[in-house]
Coordinates of C-alpha atoms and ligand atoms in Angstrom, one line a residue:
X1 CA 119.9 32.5 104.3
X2 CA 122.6 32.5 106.9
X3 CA 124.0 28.8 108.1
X4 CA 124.5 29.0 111.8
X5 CA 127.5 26.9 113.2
X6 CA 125.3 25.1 115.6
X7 CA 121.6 25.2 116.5
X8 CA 120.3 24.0 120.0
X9 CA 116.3 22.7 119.6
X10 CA 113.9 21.6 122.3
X11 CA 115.3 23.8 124.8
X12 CA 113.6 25.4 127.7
X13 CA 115.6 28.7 128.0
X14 CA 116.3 31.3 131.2
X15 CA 117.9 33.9 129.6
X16 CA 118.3 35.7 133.6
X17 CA 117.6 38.9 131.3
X18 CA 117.7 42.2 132.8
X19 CA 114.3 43.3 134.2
X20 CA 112.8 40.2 132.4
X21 CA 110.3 38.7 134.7
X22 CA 110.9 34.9 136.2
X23 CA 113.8 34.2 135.2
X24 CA 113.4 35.4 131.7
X25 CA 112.1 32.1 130.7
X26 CA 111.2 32.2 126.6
X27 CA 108.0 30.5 126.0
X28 CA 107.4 27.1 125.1
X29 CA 109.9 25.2 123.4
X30 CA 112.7 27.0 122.7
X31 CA 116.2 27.3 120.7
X32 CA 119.4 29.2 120.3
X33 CA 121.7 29.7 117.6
X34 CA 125.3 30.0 118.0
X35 CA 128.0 31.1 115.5
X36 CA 131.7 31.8 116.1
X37 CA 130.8 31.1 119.7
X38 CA 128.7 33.3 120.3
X39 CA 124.6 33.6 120.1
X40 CA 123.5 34.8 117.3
X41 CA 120.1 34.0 117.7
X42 CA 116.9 32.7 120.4
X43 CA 113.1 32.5 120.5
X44 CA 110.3 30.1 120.4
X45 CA 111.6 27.5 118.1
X46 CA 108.3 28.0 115.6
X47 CA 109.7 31.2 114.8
X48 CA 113.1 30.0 113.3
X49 CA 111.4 30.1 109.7
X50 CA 113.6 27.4 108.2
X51 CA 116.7 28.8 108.8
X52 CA 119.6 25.8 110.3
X53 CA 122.8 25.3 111.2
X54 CA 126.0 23.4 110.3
X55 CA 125.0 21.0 113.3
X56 CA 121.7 20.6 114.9
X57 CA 121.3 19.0 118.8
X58 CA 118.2 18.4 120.3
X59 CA 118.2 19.4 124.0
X60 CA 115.1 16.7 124.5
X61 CA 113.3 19.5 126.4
X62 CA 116.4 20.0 129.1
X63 CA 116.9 23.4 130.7
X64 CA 119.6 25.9 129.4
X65 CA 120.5 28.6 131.5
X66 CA 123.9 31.1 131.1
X67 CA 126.9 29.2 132.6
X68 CA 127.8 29.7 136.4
X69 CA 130.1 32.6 137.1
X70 CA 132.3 32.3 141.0
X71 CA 132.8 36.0 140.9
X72 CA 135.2 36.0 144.2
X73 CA 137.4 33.4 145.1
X74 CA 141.0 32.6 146.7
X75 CA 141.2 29.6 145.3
X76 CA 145.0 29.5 144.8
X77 CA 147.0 29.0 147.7
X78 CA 149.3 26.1 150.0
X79 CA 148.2 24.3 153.0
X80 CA 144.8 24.0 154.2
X81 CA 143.9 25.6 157.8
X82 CA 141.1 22.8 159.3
X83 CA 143.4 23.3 162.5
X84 CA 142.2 26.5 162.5
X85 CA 138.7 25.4 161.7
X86 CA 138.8 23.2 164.7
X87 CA 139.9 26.0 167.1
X88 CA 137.2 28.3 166.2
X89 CA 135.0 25.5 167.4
X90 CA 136.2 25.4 170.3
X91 CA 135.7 29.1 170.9
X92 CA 138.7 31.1 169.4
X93 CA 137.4 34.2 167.5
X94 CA 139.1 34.6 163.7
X95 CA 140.5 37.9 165.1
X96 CA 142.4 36.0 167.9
X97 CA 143.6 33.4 165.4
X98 CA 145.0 36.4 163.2
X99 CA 146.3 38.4 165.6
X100 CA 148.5 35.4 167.4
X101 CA 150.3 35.3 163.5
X102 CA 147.9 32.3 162.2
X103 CA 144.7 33.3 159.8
X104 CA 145.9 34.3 156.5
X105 CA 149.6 34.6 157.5
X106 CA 149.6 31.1 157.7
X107 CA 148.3 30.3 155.0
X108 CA 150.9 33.3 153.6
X109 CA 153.7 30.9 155.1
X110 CA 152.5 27.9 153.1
X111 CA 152.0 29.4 149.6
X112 CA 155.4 31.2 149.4
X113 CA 157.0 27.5 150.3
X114 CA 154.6 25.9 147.4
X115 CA 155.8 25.8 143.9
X116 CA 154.1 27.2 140.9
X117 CA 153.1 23.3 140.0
X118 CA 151.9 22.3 143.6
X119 CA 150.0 25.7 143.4
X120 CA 148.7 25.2 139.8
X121 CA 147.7 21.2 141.0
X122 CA 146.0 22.4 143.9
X123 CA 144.2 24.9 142.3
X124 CA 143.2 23.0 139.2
X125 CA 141.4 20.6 141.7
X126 CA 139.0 23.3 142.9
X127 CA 138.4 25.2 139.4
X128 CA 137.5 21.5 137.9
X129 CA 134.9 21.0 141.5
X130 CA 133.5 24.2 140.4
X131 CA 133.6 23.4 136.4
X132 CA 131.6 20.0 137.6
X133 CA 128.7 22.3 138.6
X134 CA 128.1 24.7 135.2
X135 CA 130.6 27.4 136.3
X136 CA 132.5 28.9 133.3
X137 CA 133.8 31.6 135.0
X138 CA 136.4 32.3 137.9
X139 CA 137.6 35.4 139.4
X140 CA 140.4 34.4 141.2
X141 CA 142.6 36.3 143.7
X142 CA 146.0 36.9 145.3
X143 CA 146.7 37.8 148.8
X144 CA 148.6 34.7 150.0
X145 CA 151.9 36.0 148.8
X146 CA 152.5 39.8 150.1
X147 CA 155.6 39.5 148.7
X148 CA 156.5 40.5 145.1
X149 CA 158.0 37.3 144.1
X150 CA 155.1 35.2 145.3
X151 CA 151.9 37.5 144.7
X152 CA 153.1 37.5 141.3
X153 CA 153.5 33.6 141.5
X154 CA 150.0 33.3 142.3
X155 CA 148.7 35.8 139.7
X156 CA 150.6 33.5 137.0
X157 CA 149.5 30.2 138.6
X158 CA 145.7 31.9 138.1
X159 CA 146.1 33.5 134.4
X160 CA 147.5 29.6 133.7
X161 CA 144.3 27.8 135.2
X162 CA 142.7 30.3 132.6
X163 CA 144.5 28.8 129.4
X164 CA 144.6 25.0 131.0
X165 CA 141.6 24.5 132.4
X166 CA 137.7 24.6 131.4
X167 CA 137.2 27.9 132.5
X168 CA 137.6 31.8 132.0
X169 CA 140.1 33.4 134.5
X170 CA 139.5 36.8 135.8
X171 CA 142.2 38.1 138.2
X172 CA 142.6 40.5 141.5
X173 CA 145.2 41.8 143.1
X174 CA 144.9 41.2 146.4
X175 CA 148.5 42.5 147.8
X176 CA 146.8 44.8 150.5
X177 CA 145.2 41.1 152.1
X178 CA 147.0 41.8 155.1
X179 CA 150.2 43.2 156.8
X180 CA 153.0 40.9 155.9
X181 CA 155.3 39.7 158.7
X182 CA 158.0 42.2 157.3
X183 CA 156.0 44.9 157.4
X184 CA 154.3 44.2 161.1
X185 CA 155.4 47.7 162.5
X186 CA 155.4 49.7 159.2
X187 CA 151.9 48.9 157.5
X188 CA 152.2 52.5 155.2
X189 CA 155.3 51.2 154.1
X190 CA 153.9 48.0 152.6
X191 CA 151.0 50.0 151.0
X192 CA 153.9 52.0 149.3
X193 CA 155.6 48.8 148.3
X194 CA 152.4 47.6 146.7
X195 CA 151.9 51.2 145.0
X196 CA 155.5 51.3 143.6
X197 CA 156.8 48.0 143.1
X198 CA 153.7 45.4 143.5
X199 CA 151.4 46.6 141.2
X200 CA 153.3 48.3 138.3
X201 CA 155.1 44.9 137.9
X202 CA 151.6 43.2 137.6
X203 CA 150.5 46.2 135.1
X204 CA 153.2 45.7 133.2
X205 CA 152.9 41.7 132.7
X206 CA 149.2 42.4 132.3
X207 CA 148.8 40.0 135.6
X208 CA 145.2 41.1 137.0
X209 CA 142.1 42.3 135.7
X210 CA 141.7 44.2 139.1
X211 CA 143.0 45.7 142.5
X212 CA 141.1 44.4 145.4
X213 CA 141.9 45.1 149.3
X214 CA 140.2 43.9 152.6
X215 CA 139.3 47.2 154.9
X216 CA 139.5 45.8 158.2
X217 CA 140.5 46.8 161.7
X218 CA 143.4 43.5 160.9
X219 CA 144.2 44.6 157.8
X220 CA 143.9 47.9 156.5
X221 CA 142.2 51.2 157.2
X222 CA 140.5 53.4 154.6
X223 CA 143.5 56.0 154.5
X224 CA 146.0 52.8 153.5
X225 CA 143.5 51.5 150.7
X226 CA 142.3 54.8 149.2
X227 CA 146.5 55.8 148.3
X228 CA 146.4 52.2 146.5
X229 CA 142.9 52.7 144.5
X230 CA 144.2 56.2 143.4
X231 CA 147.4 54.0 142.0
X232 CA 145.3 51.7 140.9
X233 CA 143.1 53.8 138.5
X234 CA 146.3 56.1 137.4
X235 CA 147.2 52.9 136.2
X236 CA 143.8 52.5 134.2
X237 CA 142.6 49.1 136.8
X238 CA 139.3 49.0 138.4
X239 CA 139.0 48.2 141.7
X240 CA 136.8 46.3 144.6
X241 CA 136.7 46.1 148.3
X242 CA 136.3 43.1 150.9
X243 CA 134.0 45.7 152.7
X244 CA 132.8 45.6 156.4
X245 CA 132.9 42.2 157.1
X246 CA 133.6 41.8 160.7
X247 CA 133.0 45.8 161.7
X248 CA 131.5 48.8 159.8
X249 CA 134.5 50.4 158.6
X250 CA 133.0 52.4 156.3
X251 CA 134.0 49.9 153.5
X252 CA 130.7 50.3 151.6
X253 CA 131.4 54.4 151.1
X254 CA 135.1 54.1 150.0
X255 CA 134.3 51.2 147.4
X256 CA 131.7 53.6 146.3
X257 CA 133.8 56.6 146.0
X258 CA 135.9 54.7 143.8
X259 CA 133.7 53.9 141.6
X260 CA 134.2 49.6 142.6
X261 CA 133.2 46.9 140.3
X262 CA 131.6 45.2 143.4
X263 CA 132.1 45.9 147.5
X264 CA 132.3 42.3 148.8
X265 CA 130.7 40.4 152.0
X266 CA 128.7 43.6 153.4
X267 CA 128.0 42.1 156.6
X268 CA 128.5 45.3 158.9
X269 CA 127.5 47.8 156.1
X270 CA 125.8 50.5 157.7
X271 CA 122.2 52.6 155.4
X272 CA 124.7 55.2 154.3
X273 CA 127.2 52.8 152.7
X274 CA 124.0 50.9 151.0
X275 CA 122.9 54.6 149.5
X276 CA 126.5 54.9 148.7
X277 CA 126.8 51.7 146.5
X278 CA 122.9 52.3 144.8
X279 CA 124.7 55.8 143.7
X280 CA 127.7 53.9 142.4
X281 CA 126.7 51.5 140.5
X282 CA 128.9 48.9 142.5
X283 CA 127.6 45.9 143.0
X284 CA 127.6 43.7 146.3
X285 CA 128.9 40.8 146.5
X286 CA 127.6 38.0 149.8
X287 CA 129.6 35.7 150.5
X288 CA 127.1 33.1 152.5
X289 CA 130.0 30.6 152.9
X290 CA 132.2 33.0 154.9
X291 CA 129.1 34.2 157.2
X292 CA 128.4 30.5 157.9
X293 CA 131.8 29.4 158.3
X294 CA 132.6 32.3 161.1
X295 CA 129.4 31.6 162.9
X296 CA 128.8 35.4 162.3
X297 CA 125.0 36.6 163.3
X298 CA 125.1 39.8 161.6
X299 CA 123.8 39.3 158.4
X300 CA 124.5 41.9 155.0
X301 CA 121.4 44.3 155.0
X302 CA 119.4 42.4 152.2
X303 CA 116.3 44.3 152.4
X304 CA 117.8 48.1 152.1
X305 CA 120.6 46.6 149.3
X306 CA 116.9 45.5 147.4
X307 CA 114.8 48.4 147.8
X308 CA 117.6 50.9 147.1
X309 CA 118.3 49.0 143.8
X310 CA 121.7 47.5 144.2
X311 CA 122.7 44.8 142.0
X312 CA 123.6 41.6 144.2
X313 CA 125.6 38.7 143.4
X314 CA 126.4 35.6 145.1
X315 CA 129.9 34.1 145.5
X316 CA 131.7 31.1 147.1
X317 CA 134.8 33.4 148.9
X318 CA 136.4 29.9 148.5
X319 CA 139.4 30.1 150.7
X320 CA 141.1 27.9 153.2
X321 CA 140.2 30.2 156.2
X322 CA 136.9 31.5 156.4
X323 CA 135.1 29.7 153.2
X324 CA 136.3 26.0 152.6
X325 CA 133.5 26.0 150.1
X326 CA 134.2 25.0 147.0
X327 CA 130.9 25.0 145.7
X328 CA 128.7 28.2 144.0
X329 CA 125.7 26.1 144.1
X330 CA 126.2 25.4 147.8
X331 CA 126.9 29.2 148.1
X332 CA 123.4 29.8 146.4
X333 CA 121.5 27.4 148.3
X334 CA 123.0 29.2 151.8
X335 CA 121.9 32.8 150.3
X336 CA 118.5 31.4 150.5
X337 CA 118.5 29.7 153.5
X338 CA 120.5 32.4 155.2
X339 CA 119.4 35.4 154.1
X340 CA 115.9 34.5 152.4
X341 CA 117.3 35.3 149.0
X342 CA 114.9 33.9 146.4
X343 CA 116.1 31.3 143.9
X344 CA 115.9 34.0 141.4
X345 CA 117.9 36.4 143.3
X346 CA 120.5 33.5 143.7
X347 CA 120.8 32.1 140.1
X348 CA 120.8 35.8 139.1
X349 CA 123.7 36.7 141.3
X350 CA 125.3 33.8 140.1
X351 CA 125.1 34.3 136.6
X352 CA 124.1 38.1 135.4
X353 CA 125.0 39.8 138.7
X354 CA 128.4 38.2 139.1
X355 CA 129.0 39.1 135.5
X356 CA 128.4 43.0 136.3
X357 CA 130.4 42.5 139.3
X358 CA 133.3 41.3 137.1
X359 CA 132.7 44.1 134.4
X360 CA 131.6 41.5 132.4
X361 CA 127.6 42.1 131.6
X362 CA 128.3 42.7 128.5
X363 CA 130.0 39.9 127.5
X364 CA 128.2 37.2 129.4
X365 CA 126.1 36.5 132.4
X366 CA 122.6 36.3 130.0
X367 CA 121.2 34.2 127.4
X368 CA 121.0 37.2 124.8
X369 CA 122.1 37.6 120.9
X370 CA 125.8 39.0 120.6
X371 CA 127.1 37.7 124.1
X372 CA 129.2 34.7 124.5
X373 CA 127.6 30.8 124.2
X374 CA 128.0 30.4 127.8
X375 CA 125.3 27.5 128.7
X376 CA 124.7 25.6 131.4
X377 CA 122.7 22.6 130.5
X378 CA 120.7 21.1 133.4
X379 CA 118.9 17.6 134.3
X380 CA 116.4 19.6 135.9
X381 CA 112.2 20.4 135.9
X382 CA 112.5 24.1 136.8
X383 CA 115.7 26.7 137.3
X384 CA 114.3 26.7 141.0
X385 CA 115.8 23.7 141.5
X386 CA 119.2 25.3 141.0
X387 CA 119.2 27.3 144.5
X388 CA 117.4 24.0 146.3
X389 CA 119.5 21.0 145.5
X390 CA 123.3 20.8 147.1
X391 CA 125.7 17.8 146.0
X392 CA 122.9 16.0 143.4
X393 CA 125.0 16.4 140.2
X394 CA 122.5 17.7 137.7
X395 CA 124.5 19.8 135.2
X396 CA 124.0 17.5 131.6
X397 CA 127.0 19.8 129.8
X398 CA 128.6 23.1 129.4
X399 CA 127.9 24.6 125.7
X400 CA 130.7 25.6 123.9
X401 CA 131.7 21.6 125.3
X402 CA 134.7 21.8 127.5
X403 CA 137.5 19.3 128.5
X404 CA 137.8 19.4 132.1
X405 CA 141.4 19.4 132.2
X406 CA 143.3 20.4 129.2
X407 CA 146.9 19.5 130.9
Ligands
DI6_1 N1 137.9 37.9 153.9 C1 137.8 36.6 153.8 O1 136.8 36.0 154.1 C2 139.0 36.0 153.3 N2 139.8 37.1 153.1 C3 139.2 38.2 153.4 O2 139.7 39.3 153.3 C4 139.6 35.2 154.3 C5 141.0 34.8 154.0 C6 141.6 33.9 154.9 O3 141.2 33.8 156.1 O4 142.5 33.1 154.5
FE2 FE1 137.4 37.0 150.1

């Protein structure tokens, strides 16, 4: 009879299973087997017949669910922009900020003056704030750099937090962000930079696990992005889209076209780019931090992205201009209270969903035999509580157990 490595009793278990009903909850008490890190086996614990492990915990009836996965950040980057924040309050639109050289270029200007250490530092900060919460995952992007020297930087500084932190590090390339100051006149000419210089360099130091772009009347028009998807999938890397966040610029359709992991934020996204995605298989990513921290009013078209079946997963956008947020549970709550997401719809897009949307489903995102031992263990009575409390520190551990900080 096989001797697991390590066998969790006593459980109550949410697998988030595909097409499972609430929450794919396994009935009664429950426990999961796990060798060479990953599960090799979970049911009602009066079915294990005998069989053990190599070493036995007893979860005392907590909840395990799969471990939290951010699937879109910008968590690396210098300087902060609460300036910013506080001239939006006083009634300066994001596009006025951006077009008078502040927004991201600022935050462009800060990066490429910050080390790879004060980078890394800075970074590691947020990853561990998002670790703290059960999230074992991070997709993290460029797009502070637009330069070749310092969008690299940043892609090294994230593929790093991957080997010293807690967590699993999924890059982007986000080079086509927006229009660097060298390029203000000659936007086509950047796009060629990135598709000859920019992103063979990353292919070639196996840099990013994908090409990302925002389509946006201040950054870059459909025409621009589709030459750099067409590089990017000659070069065998899938892609994604920050699509039609402050306009309907058909962001939806050309994320679709391409065949995207996930079209991201949504806000503007008009029925034909929903039926676009459903065909694709993309899936779409809210970003409820983003919405709340522009005071936007338009809000991603929940209802049609449901009943035309497209996959939906929660992030935190966690970036110093439109998302300070550096908190996926936060993010679920706001999905909820926002958008009238239910619980289940948020834990699933933070957990299954988000793992689709990194190409990961089959790997993680579920409590199921053969994927990875990612678990979230939780001080909690019911997974609902997950998408209601903000700030109350319930996670009890993250299974494999992790050191926060390794460096
Ligand atoms: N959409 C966003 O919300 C972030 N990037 C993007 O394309 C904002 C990035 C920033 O303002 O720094
Ligand atoms: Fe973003």
């Amino acid at each position: 009879m096989q001797n697991w490595d390590l066998l969790l009793t006593d459980a109550r278990i949410a697998t988030m299973r595909a097409g499972a009903p609430d929450y794919g909850i396994v009935a009664g008490r429950a426990a999961i087997a796990i060798s060479d890190d990953r599960i090799v086996w979970l049911g009602d614990e009066s079915n294990l017949e005998g069989r053990t492990a190599a070493k036995q915990r007893s979860m005392n009836g907590r909840w395990l669910t799969p471990a939290l996965i951010d699937c879109h950040t910008h968590l690396v980057f210098g300087g902060n922009r609460a300036a910013e924040f506080e001239q939006r309050l006083r009634g300066a639109s994001y596009e006025d900020i951006a077009a008078a050289g502040g927004g991201i270029l600022s935050t462009v200007r800060a990066t490429r003056e910050a080390s790879a250490d004060e980078l890394f530092n800075a970074a590691l900060t947020r990853v561990n704030a998002l670790a703290s919460e059960g999230v074992a995952t991070i997709e993290i992007k460029s797009g502070y750099g637009l330069d070749i020297d310092t969008e690299i930087r940043m892609l090294e500084v994230a593929r790093r937090l991957g080997r010293e932190s807690s967590v699993d590090v999924r890059t982007s390339l986000l080079a086509a962000h927006t229009v660097p100051p060298e390029f203000e006149h000659n936007p086509d000419g950047y796009i060629d930079l990135i598709c000859d210089e920019i992103l063979p360099r990353v292919v070639e130091h196996d840099l990013a696990d994908a090409v990302d772009a925002y389509c946006e009347s201040i950054a870059f028009s459909p025409a621009q992005i589709e030459k750099l998807f067409h590089k990017a999938s000659e070069l065998g890397l899938p892609v994604k889209l920050h699509a039609d966040q402050l306009s309907n610029g058909g962001g939806a359709e050309l994320a679709a076209r391409f065949g995207a992991l996930s079209a991201d934020h949504l806000e503007y996204t008009s029925s034909t780019g929903v039926a676009a995605l459903a065909a694709s298989n993309s899936v779409a990513v809210l970003l409820p931090g983003a919405f709340l921290t522009l005071a936007e009013t338009q809000s991603p078209p929940i209802d049609e992205l449901r009943s035309n079946g497209v996959p939906i997963a929660v992030a935190t956008d966690c970036n110093p201009g439109t998302s300070p947020i550096c908190s996926l549970r936060t993010a679920m709550m706001l999905a909820c209270r926002l958008w009238k997401l239910t619980p289940e719809e948020c834990l699933a897009g933070a957990t299954r969903e988000a793992a689709r949307a990194l190409g990961l489903l089959h790997d993680r995102g579920t409590l199921e035999v053969g994927k990875r031992a990612d678990i979230a263990t939780w001080d909690i009575s019911h997974p609902r509580e997950l998408t209601y409390w903000v700030g109350t520190p319930q996670l009890a551990d993250l299974i494999p157990s992790r050191q926060t900080t390794r460096s």
